């Protein structure tokens, strides 16, 4: 009795120490307060229906009146209640009648936000013979993660896709090489290739096409639709072609090389105490990311590397991105030291 | 008559402004602006999240222990995993980011 009482008290104290989700002062049970628009939005319109059977929305779908997501939006039905149809709330299993929505607006004027279409039901990761949720992509930007078992087939698919892309890149390089040699026979002319920027003529000269269309706000570090020649040390000029066929995602696996690049590229100001060239910020601009994103990425330091975030972003956005493109950008930024590190992967 | 006399300076300045706008082509450059719901916003200072215009530096809680940037990250609660944790993921610019495909920024734990 005494131990139980002690435990109960301890649990209560611990619960009070954590941020508590209190019911909204402005909105009903199945709505949440939007503090910026000053209106109540529907949980269903934000998260879609519960993806798994026998689950329902928690109070205000886990959001407090400041917009913080403090608890998970869904919970399992209480004992004796079911929700096989993906309704917002569970209902007694025997009756099959939907439970009535608890009283909402707490006596205040309820201003509702603009209606939005309800996202489709997401994928339910729970393994259950009762699960009949359709496997469909969720359109909402706040859909739920899937269990690791369901990601295994997609991981295999991604691996196959990457392999196919690598093979295509190799084939493209093999096919384009004779064409380039043919063009180089014309005197004094270099040709810029959109995807590789291979050397033509003087092996120490690296012709850089515009590899990426810049986004607004990134123009200060980019020279669009022009080509430049950057002198490279002979070692780096030879190693770069070896990187062309390798996906950028490889860099995320080569942790030692990545760490070295982080040490070289993340610190600000750039080399020689100058902000003009050569940091991750400028690399992000070359990849077409706005300066605002770089500001955000640098705010994550020291717990998170901006360069790692950049590489992950580029890989997610463009799976076909190659180490060769990264090398081209580093060369254009004048970071021969980083190129030397990257060439270890060649 | 008095009203007309009082309004003359205003009319004069308005006319001047209109003339400037007509003849100074530099002021007539139009750019497409992004919309958030039924309002426009400045992408250099704001973002659109859930039909809500937020400043870029807005932060919110993701779970009880994590702070995330809703303009650049997703708060992904893993309601159906045994751990019931929160994971912050990077929004991939230019695409509609989703929790199941976005790269992980950090694990918030429970």
Short mmCIF file of C-alpha atoms in Angstrom, two decimals:
data_model
loop_
_atom_site.label_atom_id
_atom_site.label_comp_id
_atom_site.label_asym_id
_atom_site.label_seq_id
_atom_site.Cartn_x
_atom_site.Cartn_y
_atom_site.Cartn_z
CA UNK A 1 0.00 0.00 0.00
CA UNK A 2 2.74 2.40 1.02
CA UNK A 3 4.91 1.46 -1.95
CA UNK A 4 1.99 1.84 -4.32
CA UNK A 5 1.20 5.23 -2.91
CA UNK A 6 4.83 6.27 -3.22
CA UNK A 7 4.99 5.14 -6.80
CA UNK A 8 1.77 6.90 -7.65
CA UNK A 9 3.07 10.14 -6.14
CA UNK A 10 6.38 9.78 -7.95
CA UNK A 11 4.61 9.28 -11.24
CA UNK A 12 2.47 12.34 -10.65
CA UNK A 13 5.51 14.46 -9.86
CA UNK A 14 7.34 13.22 -12.92
CA UNK A 15 4.36 13.93 -15.11
CA UNK A 16 4.18 17.47 -13.81
CA UNK A 17 7.85 18.03 -14.59
CA UNK A 18 7.29 17.43 -18.29
CA UNK A 19 5.42 19.86 -20.54
CA UNK A 20 1.79 18.93 -20.22
CA UNK A 21 -0.70 19.05 -22.99
CA UNK A 22 -3.62 20.99 -21.64
CA UNK A 23 -6.87 21.15 -23.48
CA UNK A 24 -7.20 24.08 -25.84
CA UNK A 25 -8.79 27.18 -24.43
CA UNK A 26 -10.25 28.10 -27.77
CA UNK A 27 -11.10 24.99 -29.74
CA UNK A 28 -12.99 21.75 -29.50
CA UNK A 29 -11.66 18.28 -28.85
CA UNK A 30 -11.08 17.43 -32.50
CA UNK A 31 -9.60 20.81 -33.41
CA UNK A 32 -6.43 22.71 -32.61
CA UNK A 33 -5.70 26.36 -32.16
CA UNK A 34 -3.65 28.07 -34.88
CA UNK A 35 -1.90 30.87 -32.95
CA UNK A 36 -0.74 32.70 -36.06
CA UNK A 37 -4.04 32.76 -37.92
CA UNK A 38 -6.01 32.98 -34.66
CA UNK A 39 -8.49 30.33 -35.63
CA UNK A 40 -9.38 26.70 -34.99
CA UNK A 41 -8.38 24.11 -37.54
CA UNK A 42 -9.68 20.60 -37.87
CA UNK A 43 -7.39 17.76 -36.84
CA UNK A 44 -8.80 15.71 -39.68
CA UNK A 45 -7.80 18.32 -42.25
CA UNK A 46 -4.28 18.44 -40.96
CA UNK A 47 -3.46 14.82 -40.25
CA UNK A 48 -6.06 12.91 -42.21
CA UNK A 49 -8.06 10.10 -40.65
CA UNK A 50 -6.33 7.67 -38.27
CA UNK A 51 -4.28 5.42 -40.51
CA UNK A 52 -4.65 2.37 -38.31
CA UNK A 53 -7.91 0.79 -37.22
CA UNK A 54 -8.99 1.14 -33.61
CA UNK A 55 -7.14 4.38 -33.16
CA UNK A 56 -8.51 7.84 -32.58
CA UNK A 57 -7.37 11.42 -32.20
CA UNK A 58 -6.13 12.57 -28.83
CA UNK A 59 -7.25 15.86 -27.35
CA UNK A 60 -6.57 18.62 -29.90
CA UNK A 61 -4.49 16.05 -31.86
CA UNK A 62 -1.57 16.59 -29.51
CA UNK A 63 -1.12 20.31 -30.22
CA UNK A 64 -1.17 23.01 -27.60
CA UNK A 65 -2.34 26.58 -28.11
CA UNK A 66 1.18 27.68 -29.04
CA UNK A 67 1.36 25.30 -32.00
CA UNK A 68 3.70 22.84 -30.30
CA UNK A 69 3.16 19.15 -30.96
CA UNK A 70 3.56 17.76 -27.48
CA UNK A 71 2.01 14.34 -27.79
CA UNK A 72 1.29 11.91 -30.57
CA UNK A 73 -1.90 12.76 -32.44
CA UNK A 74 -3.33 9.25 -32.33
CA UNK A 75 -3.93 6.75 -29.58
CA UNK A 76 -5.44 3.33 -29.34
CA UNK A 77 -9.12 3.08 -28.54
CA UNK A 78 -10.01 2.58 -24.90
CA UNK A 79 -11.07 -0.94 -23.93
CA UNK A 80 -14.51 -1.74 -25.21
CA UNK A 81 -14.34 0.78 -28.05
CA UNK A 82 -13.47 0.27 -31.68
CA UNK A 83 -12.85 2.32 -34.79
CA UNK A 84 -12.67 0.08 -37.83
CA UNK A 85 -13.64 2.78 -40.32
CA UNK A 86 -11.03 5.39 -39.53
CA UNK A 87 -13.41 7.84 -37.90
CA UNK A 88 -12.04 10.63 -35.80
CA UNK A 89 -13.13 8.95 -32.60
CA UNK A 90 -13.74 5.46 -31.35
CA UNK A 91 -17.15 4.18 -30.51
CA UNK A 92 -18.49 1.28 -28.44
CA UNK A 93 -17.70 -1.89 -30.31
CA UNK A 94 -21.13 -3.42 -29.91
CA UNK A 95 -23.25 -0.47 -30.93
CA UNK A 96 -21.33 0.56 -34.02
CA UNK A 97 -22.59 4.10 -33.55
CA UNK A 98 -20.02 6.84 -33.66
CA UNK A 99 -19.34 8.48 -30.34
CA UNK A 100 -20.57 12.01 -29.94
CA UNK A 101 -17.95 14.70 -30.01
CA UNK A 102 -17.22 16.05 -26.55
CA UNK A 103 -18.24 19.62 -25.88
CA UNK A 104 -15.78 21.89 -27.57
CA UNK A 105 -15.50 25.56 -27.53
CA UNK A 106 -15.42 26.06 -23.81
CA UNK A 107 -17.82 28.92 -24.09
CA UNK A 108 -15.56 31.09 -26.28
CA UNK A 109 -16.31 32.31 -29.75
CA UNK A 110 -15.07 29.75 -32.16
CA UNK A 111 -13.38 31.19 -35.20
CA UNK A 112 -12.73 28.48 -37.71
CA UNK A 113 -9.88 28.52 -40.14
CA UNK A 114 -10.47 28.17 -43.83
CA UNK A 115 -11.58 24.69 -44.83
CA UNK A 116 -9.01 22.52 -46.54
CA UNK A 117 -9.36 19.19 -48.28
CA UNK A 118 -8.87 16.19 -46.03
CA UNK A 119 -5.70 14.27 -46.81
CA UNK A 120 -6.15 10.60 -47.68
CA UNK A 121 -5.62 7.98 -45.03
CA UNK A 122 -1.97 7.22 -44.55
CA UNK A 123 -0.17 3.93 -44.50
CA UNK A 124 -0.60 1.96 -41.31
CA UNK A 125 2.67 0.40 -40.22
CA UNK A 126 1.12 -1.91 -37.66
CA UNK A 127 1.12 -5.56 -38.70
CA UNK A 128 -2.44 -6.73 -38.24
CA UNK A 129 -4.82 -8.97 -40.14
CA UNK A 130 -7.48 -6.39 -39.46
CA UNK A 131 -5.47 -3.71 -41.17
CA UNK A 132 -7.05 -2.97 -44.46
CA UNK A 133 -5.70 0.54 -44.91
CA UNK A 134 -4.81 1.23 -48.53
CA UNK A 135 -1.15 1.64 -49.33
CA UNK A 136 -1.22 5.13 -50.74
CA UNK A 137 1.07 8.10 -50.39
CA UNK A 138 -0.06 10.70 -47.93
CA UNK A 139 -0.31 14.12 -49.42
CA UNK A 140 0.01 16.00 -46.16
CA UNK A 141 3.43 17.20 -45.21
CA UNK A 142 2.90 15.80 -41.72
CA UNK A 143 2.30 12.14 -42.53
CA UNK A 144 3.59 9.39 -40.33
CA UNK A 145 6.71 7.34 -40.47
CA UNK A 146 6.45 3.70 -41.34
CA UNK A 147 7.78 0.80 -39.34
CA UNK A 148 11.18 -0.54 -40.23
CA UNK A 149 9.70 -3.79 -41.59
CA UNK A 150 7.73 -1.88 -44.20
CA UNK A 151 10.78 0.15 -45.19
CA UNK A 152 12.83 -2.92 -46.04
CA UNK A 153 11.22 -3.52 -49.44
CA UNK A 154 11.52 0.21 -50.22
CA UNK A 155 15.20 0.09 -49.20
CA UNK A 156 15.79 -2.70 -51.69
CA UNK A 157 13.96 -0.71 -54.32
CA UNK A 158 16.06 2.36 -53.59
CA UNK A 159 19.24 0.30 -53.83
CA UNK A 160 18.17 -1.08 -57.18
CA UNK A 161 17.30 2.40 -58.40
CA UNK A 162 20.67 3.75 -57.34
CA UNK A 163 22.40 0.86 -59.10
CA UNK A 164 20.46 1.53 -62.27
CA UNK A 165 21.28 5.23 -62.08
CA UNK A 166 24.98 4.50 -61.61
CA UNK A 167 24.95 2.17 -64.60
CA UNK A 168 23.20 4.83 -66.67
CA UNK A 169 25.77 7.42 -65.64
CA UNK A 170 28.64 5.12 -66.59
CA UNK A 171 27.01 4.43 -69.93
CA UNK A 172 26.50 8.14 -70.51
CA UNK A 173 30.15 8.85 -69.77
CA UNK A 174 31.31 6.05 -72.05
CA UNK A 175 29.08 7.26 -74.85
CA UNK A 176 30.01 10.92 -74.46
CA UNK A 177 33.78 10.39 -74.34
CA UNK A 178 34.20 9.66 -78.07
CA UNK A 179 31.97 12.63 -78.86
CA UNK A 180 34.12 14.87 -76.74
CA UNK A 181 37.31 13.65 -78.35
CA UNK A 182 35.80 14.35 -81.72
CA UNK A 183 34.91 17.88 -80.75
CA UNK A 184 38.33 18.48 -79.19
CA UNK A 185 40.00 17.91 -82.52
CA UNK A 186 38.71 21.34 -83.54
CA UNK A 187 41.45 23.76 -82.67
CA UNK A 188 41.39 25.68 -79.44
CA UNK A 189 37.86 24.86 -78.52
CA UNK A 190 36.63 23.35 -75.30
CA UNK A 191 33.25 21.91 -74.79
CA UNK A 192 31.28 22.05 -71.60
CA UNK A 193 29.15 19.06 -70.87
CA UNK A 194 26.07 19.65 -68.77
CA UNK A 195 26.59 16.75 -66.44
CA UNK A 196 30.27 16.11 -66.23
CA UNK A 197 32.31 19.16 -67.21
CA UNK A 198 35.09 16.89 -68.39
CA UNK A 199 38.44 18.22 -69.27
CA UNK A 200 39.12 18.96 -72.88
CA UNK A 201 42.41 20.11 -74.28
CA UNK A 202 44.69 21.16 -71.48
CA UNK A 203 44.25 18.53 -68.76
CA UNK A 204 44.95 21.11 -66.12
CA UNK A 205 42.06 23.25 -67.18
CA UNK A 206 38.62 22.44 -65.88
CA UNK A 207 35.73 23.85 -67.81
CA UNK A 208 32.71 24.39 -65.63
CA UNK A 209 29.26 24.70 -67.11
CA UNK A 210 26.37 25.98 -65.04
CA UNK A 211 25.35 22.73 -63.42
CA UNK A 212 22.40 24.03 -61.60
CA UNK A 213 19.79 26.67 -62.05
CA UNK A 214 20.06 28.95 -59.06
CA UNK A 215 17.11 29.70 -56.93
CA UNK A 216 16.19 33.27 -56.11
CA UNK A 217 18.43 34.64 -53.43
CA UNK A 218 21.38 32.45 -54.35
CA UNK A 219 22.75 34.55 -57.17
CA UNK A 220 25.49 36.22 -55.20
CA UNK A 221 27.62 33.06 -55.29
CA UNK A 222 26.65 31.85 -58.75
CA UNK A 223 27.56 32.75 -62.29
CA UNK A 224 24.74 31.40 -64.35
CA UNK A 225 24.87 30.39 -67.97
CA UNK A 226 28.52 31.19 -68.27
CA UNK A 227 31.53 28.95 -68.17
CA UNK A 228 34.74 29.52 -66.31
CA UNK A 229 38.07 27.87 -66.33
CA UNK A 230 39.65 27.07 -63.04
CA UNK A 231 43.20 25.90 -62.82
CA UNK A 232 43.57 22.69 -60.86
CA UNK A 233 46.63 20.85 -59.68
CA UNK A 234 47.35 17.93 -62.00
CA UNK A 235 46.55 15.33 -59.33
CA UNK A 236 43.05 16.61 -58.86
CA UNK A 237 42.42 16.99 -62.55
CA UNK A 238 43.16 13.29 -63.03
CA UNK A 239 41.12 12.06 -60.08
CA UNK A 240 37.93 13.95 -60.82
CA UNK A 241 36.74 11.73 -63.68
CA UNK A 242 36.82 8.83 -61.23
CA UNK A 243 34.18 10.55 -59.14
CA UNK A 244 31.75 11.15 -61.96
CA UNK A 245 30.09 7.79 -61.78
CA UNK A 246 29.78 7.71 -58.03
CA UNK A 247 26.60 8.90 -56.35
CA UNK A 248 26.77 11.74 -53.89
CA UNK A 249 25.09 9.50 -51.32
CA UNK A 250 28.34 7.59 -51.02
CA UNK A 251 29.78 10.53 -49.17
CA UNK A 252 27.27 9.95 -46.37
CA UNK A 253 28.69 6.45 -45.92
CA UNK A 254 32.33 7.48 -46.01
CA UNK A 255 32.34 9.08 -42.60
CA UNK A 256 36.05 9.80 -42.42
CA UNK A 257 36.03 11.72 -45.67
CA UNK A 258 32.84 13.48 -44.67
CA UNK A 259 34.30 14.51 -41.33
CA UNK A 260 37.36 15.94 -43.02
CA UNK A 261 35.19 17.90 -45.42
CA UNK A 262 33.09 19.17 -42.53
CA UNK A 263 36.21 20.42 -40.78
CA UNK A 264 37.32 22.19 -43.93
CA UNK A 265 34.04 23.61 -45.22
CA UNK A 266 31.76 24.31 -42.28
CA UNK A 267 33.76 26.89 -40.34
CA UNK A 268 33.14 30.52 -41.05
CA UNK A 269 34.74 32.75 -42.13
CA UNK A 270 36.21 30.81 -45.03
CA UNK A 271 39.85 30.26 -45.84
CA UNK A 272 42.30 33.04 -45.05
CA UNK A 273 39.67 34.61 -42.81
CA UNK A 274 37.66 35.65 -45.82
CA UNK A 275 33.93 35.20 -46.31
CA UNK A 276 34.15 35.62 -50.04
CA UNK A 277 34.70 32.00 -50.94
CA UNK A 278 34.58 28.44 -50.06
CA UNK A 279 32.34 27.52 -47.16
CA UNK A 280 29.37 25.21 -46.93
CA UNK A 281 27.20 28.30 -47.26
CA UNK A 282 28.57 28.99 -50.72
CA UNK A 283 28.38 25.33 -51.65
CA UNK A 284 24.70 25.36 -50.76
CA UNK A 285 24.22 28.37 -53.02
CA UNK A 286 25.87 26.52 -55.87
CA UNK A 287 23.40 23.69 -55.35
CA UNK A 288 20.59 26.19 -55.71
CA UNK A 289 19.57 26.44 -52.10
CA UNK A 290 18.51 29.86 -50.85
CA UNK A 291 20.55 31.80 -48.36
CA UNK A 292 17.76 31.42 -45.83
CA UNK A 293 18.26 27.67 -45.82
CA UNK A 294 21.97 28.14 -45.17
CA UNK A 295 21.17 30.43 -42.27
CA UNK A 296 18.93 27.72 -40.84
CA UNK A 297 21.53 25.01 -41.41
CA UNK A 298 24.22 27.02 -39.66
CA UNK A 299 21.92 27.62 -36.72
CA UNK A 300 21.95 23.87 -36.05
CA UNK A 301 25.62 23.96 -35.18
CA UNK A 302 27.36 22.53 -33.29
CA UNK A 303 25.03 19.56 -32.87
CA UNK A 304 24.48 19.18 -36.57
CA UNK A 305 26.80 19.82 -39.48
CA UNK A 306 25.51 22.15 -42.20
CA UNK A 307 27.51 20.21 -44.77
CA UNK A 308 25.90 16.92 -43.77
CA UNK A 309 22.46 18.51 -43.90
CA UNK A 310 23.30 19.93 -47.32
CA UNK A 311 24.43 16.57 -48.68
CA UNK A 312 21.33 14.87 -47.33
CA UNK A 313 19.13 17.54 -48.82
CA UNK A 314 20.76 17.26 -52.25
CA UNK A 315 20.64 13.47 -52.20
CA UNK A 316 16.96 13.51 -51.24
CA UNK A 317 16.09 16.06 -53.86
CA UNK A 318 18.27 14.69 -56.63
CA UNK A 319 19.20 11.03 -56.19
CA UNK A 320 21.25 11.16 -59.39
CA UNK A 321 23.61 13.77 -57.98
CA UNK A 322 27.20 12.63 -58.29
CA UNK A 323 30.45 13.21 -56.47
CA UNK A 324 31.72 14.72 -59.68
CA UNK A 325 29.23 17.56 -59.39
CA UNK A 326 30.38 18.19 -55.85
CA UNK A 327 33.95 18.24 -57.07
CA UNK A 328 33.03 20.73 -59.75
CA UNK A 329 31.44 23.02 -57.22
CA UNK A 330 34.42 22.75 -54.89
CA UNK A 331 36.74 23.55 -57.75
CA UNK A 332 34.74 26.60 -58.65
CA UNK A 333 34.83 27.72 -55.04
CA UNK A 334 38.59 27.41 -55.13
CA UNK A 335 38.73 24.79 -52.41
CA UNK A 336 41.55 22.63 -53.64
CA UNK A 337 42.05 21.35 -50.10
CA UNK A 338 38.54 19.93 -50.01
CA UNK A 339 38.97 18.52 -53.51
CA UNK A 340 42.06 16.71 -52.33
CA UNK A 341 40.05 15.08 -49.57
CA UNK A 342 37.22 14.22 -51.93
CA UNK A 343 39.63 12.62 -54.38
CA UNK A 344 40.23 9.86 -51.83
CA UNK A 345 36.93 8.41 -52.98
CA UNK A 346 38.10 8.27 -56.58
CA UNK B 1 -14.15 75.22 -53.00
CA UNK B 2 -12.29 75.04 -49.72
CA UNK B 3 -12.22 71.28 -49.91
CA UNK B 4 -10.83 71.47 -53.40
CA UNK B 5 -8.09 73.84 -52.28
CA UNK B 6 -7.19 71.57 -49.42
CA UNK B 7 -7.08 68.53 -51.67
CA UNK B 8 -4.90 70.12 -54.31
CA UNK B 9 -1.54 69.22 -52.72
CA UNK B 10 -2.69 65.65 -52.28
CA UNK B 11 -3.89 65.46 -55.85
CA UNK B 12 -0.63 66.94 -57.04
CA UNK B 13 1.47 64.38 -55.17
CA UNK B 14 -0.75 61.52 -56.31
CA UNK B 15 -0.45 62.67 -59.91
CA UNK B 16 3.30 62.93 -59.55
CA UNK B 17 3.44 59.42 -58.15
CA UNK B 18 1.27 58.09 -60.93
CA UNK B 19 3.40 59.79 -63.55
CA UNK B 20 6.53 58.37 -62.02
CA UNK B 21 5.03 54.94 -62.08
CA UNK B 22 4.00 55.33 -65.68
CA UNK B 23 7.20 56.68 -67.08
CA UNK B 24 9.77 55.08 -64.78
CA UNK B 25 9.87 51.54 -66.15
CA UNK B 26 12.02 50.44 -63.24
CA UNK B 27 8.98 50.53 -60.99
CA UNK B 28 6.84 48.46 -63.28
CA UNK B 29 8.74 45.21 -62.98
CA UNK B 30 6.38 42.50 -61.87
CA UNK B 31 7.36 39.29 -60.17
CA UNK B 32 5.30 36.32 -59.26
CA UNK B 33 4.81 36.02 -55.56
CA UNK B 34 4.10 32.84 -53.64
CA UNK B 35 0.72 32.38 -52.02
CA UNK B 36 -0.12 30.85 -48.70
CA UNK B 37 -3.80 30.12 -48.63
CA UNK B 38 -5.29 33.40 -49.76
CA UNK B 39 -2.38 35.61 -48.78
CA UNK B 40 0.97 36.36 -50.34
CA UNK B 41 4.21 36.21 -48.43
CA UNK B 42 7.87 37.07 -48.82
CA UNK B 43 9.90 33.86 -49.19
CA UNK B 44 13.06 35.68 -48.08
CA UNK B 45 11.55 36.30 -44.67
CA UNK B 46 8.63 33.92 -44.33
CA UNK B 47 7.44 30.48 -45.22
CA UNK B 48 4.05 28.83 -45.64
CA UNK B 49 3.21 25.93 -43.38
CA UNK B 50 -0.30 24.52 -43.03
CA UNK B 51 -1.75 27.58 -44.78
CA UNK B 52 -0.05 29.71 -42.16
CA UNK B 53 2.60 32.33 -42.84
CA UNK B 54 5.47 31.90 -40.42
CA UNK B 55 8.70 33.87 -40.01
CA UNK B 56 11.68 31.83 -41.08
CA UNK B 57 13.17 31.85 -37.61
CA UNK B 58 10.05 30.51 -35.91
CA UNK B 59 10.71 27.49 -33.72
CA UNK B 60 8.28 25.11 -32.08
CA UNK B 61 8.38 22.09 -29.86
CA UNK B 62 8.38 18.65 -31.37
CA UNK B 63 7.56 16.44 -28.44
CA UNK B 64 8.43 17.66 -24.99
CA UNK B 65 12.19 17.80 -25.52
CA UNK B 66 12.96 19.02 -29.02
CA UNK B 67 12.87 22.35 -30.75
CA UNK B 68 12.50 22.38 -34.50
CA UNK B 69 12.17 24.93 -37.26
CA UNK B 70 8.81 24.40 -38.98
CA UNK B 71 9.98 26.31 -42.06
CA UNK B 72 12.82 23.89 -42.71
CA UNK B 73 11.98 20.75 -40.79
CA UNK B 74 9.15 18.32 -40.21
CA UNK B 75 8.06 17.11 -36.80
CA UNK B 76 7.31 13.44 -37.23
CA UNK B 77 5.77 11.67 -34.27
CA UNK B 78 6.10 7.92 -34.58
CA UNK B 79 2.77 7.09 -33.02
CA UNK B 80 2.80 3.48 -34.01
CA UNK B 81 6.32 2.43 -33.07
CA UNK B 82 6.92 0.78 -29.70
CA UNK B 83 9.10 3.68 -28.60
CA UNK B 84 6.54 6.34 -29.49
CA UNK B 85 9.25 8.86 -30.17
CA UNK B 86 9.51 12.08 -32.10
CA UNK B 87 11.86 12.50 -35.04
CA UNK B 88 12.74 15.78 -36.71
CA UNK B 89 13.31 15.47 -40.44
CA UNK B 90 14.62 17.87 -43.05
CA UNK B 91 12.21 19.38 -45.50
CA UNK B 92 13.49 18.79 -48.99
CA UNK B 93 13.18 22.10 -50.77
CA UNK B 94 11.27 22.02 -53.99
CA UNK B 95 9.25 18.89 -53.23
CA UNK B 96 6.36 18.10 -50.95
CA UNK B 97 8.18 16.58 -48.02
CA UNK B 98 6.69 13.67 -46.15
CA UNK B 99 7.71 12.05 -42.93
CA UNK B 100 8.28 8.60 -44.38
CA UNK B 101 10.75 9.82 -47.03
CA UNK B 102 12.46 12.91 -45.65
CA UNK B 103 16.02 12.55 -44.32
CA UNK B 104 16.39 12.53 -40.58
CA UNK B 105 17.70 15.70 -38.99
CA UNK B 106 17.72 14.41 -35.43
CA UNK B 107 16.07 11.95 -33.11
CA UNK B 108 14.21 13.62 -30.28
CA UNK B 109 13.64 10.51 -28.22
CA UNK B 110 10.53 10.15 -26.15
#
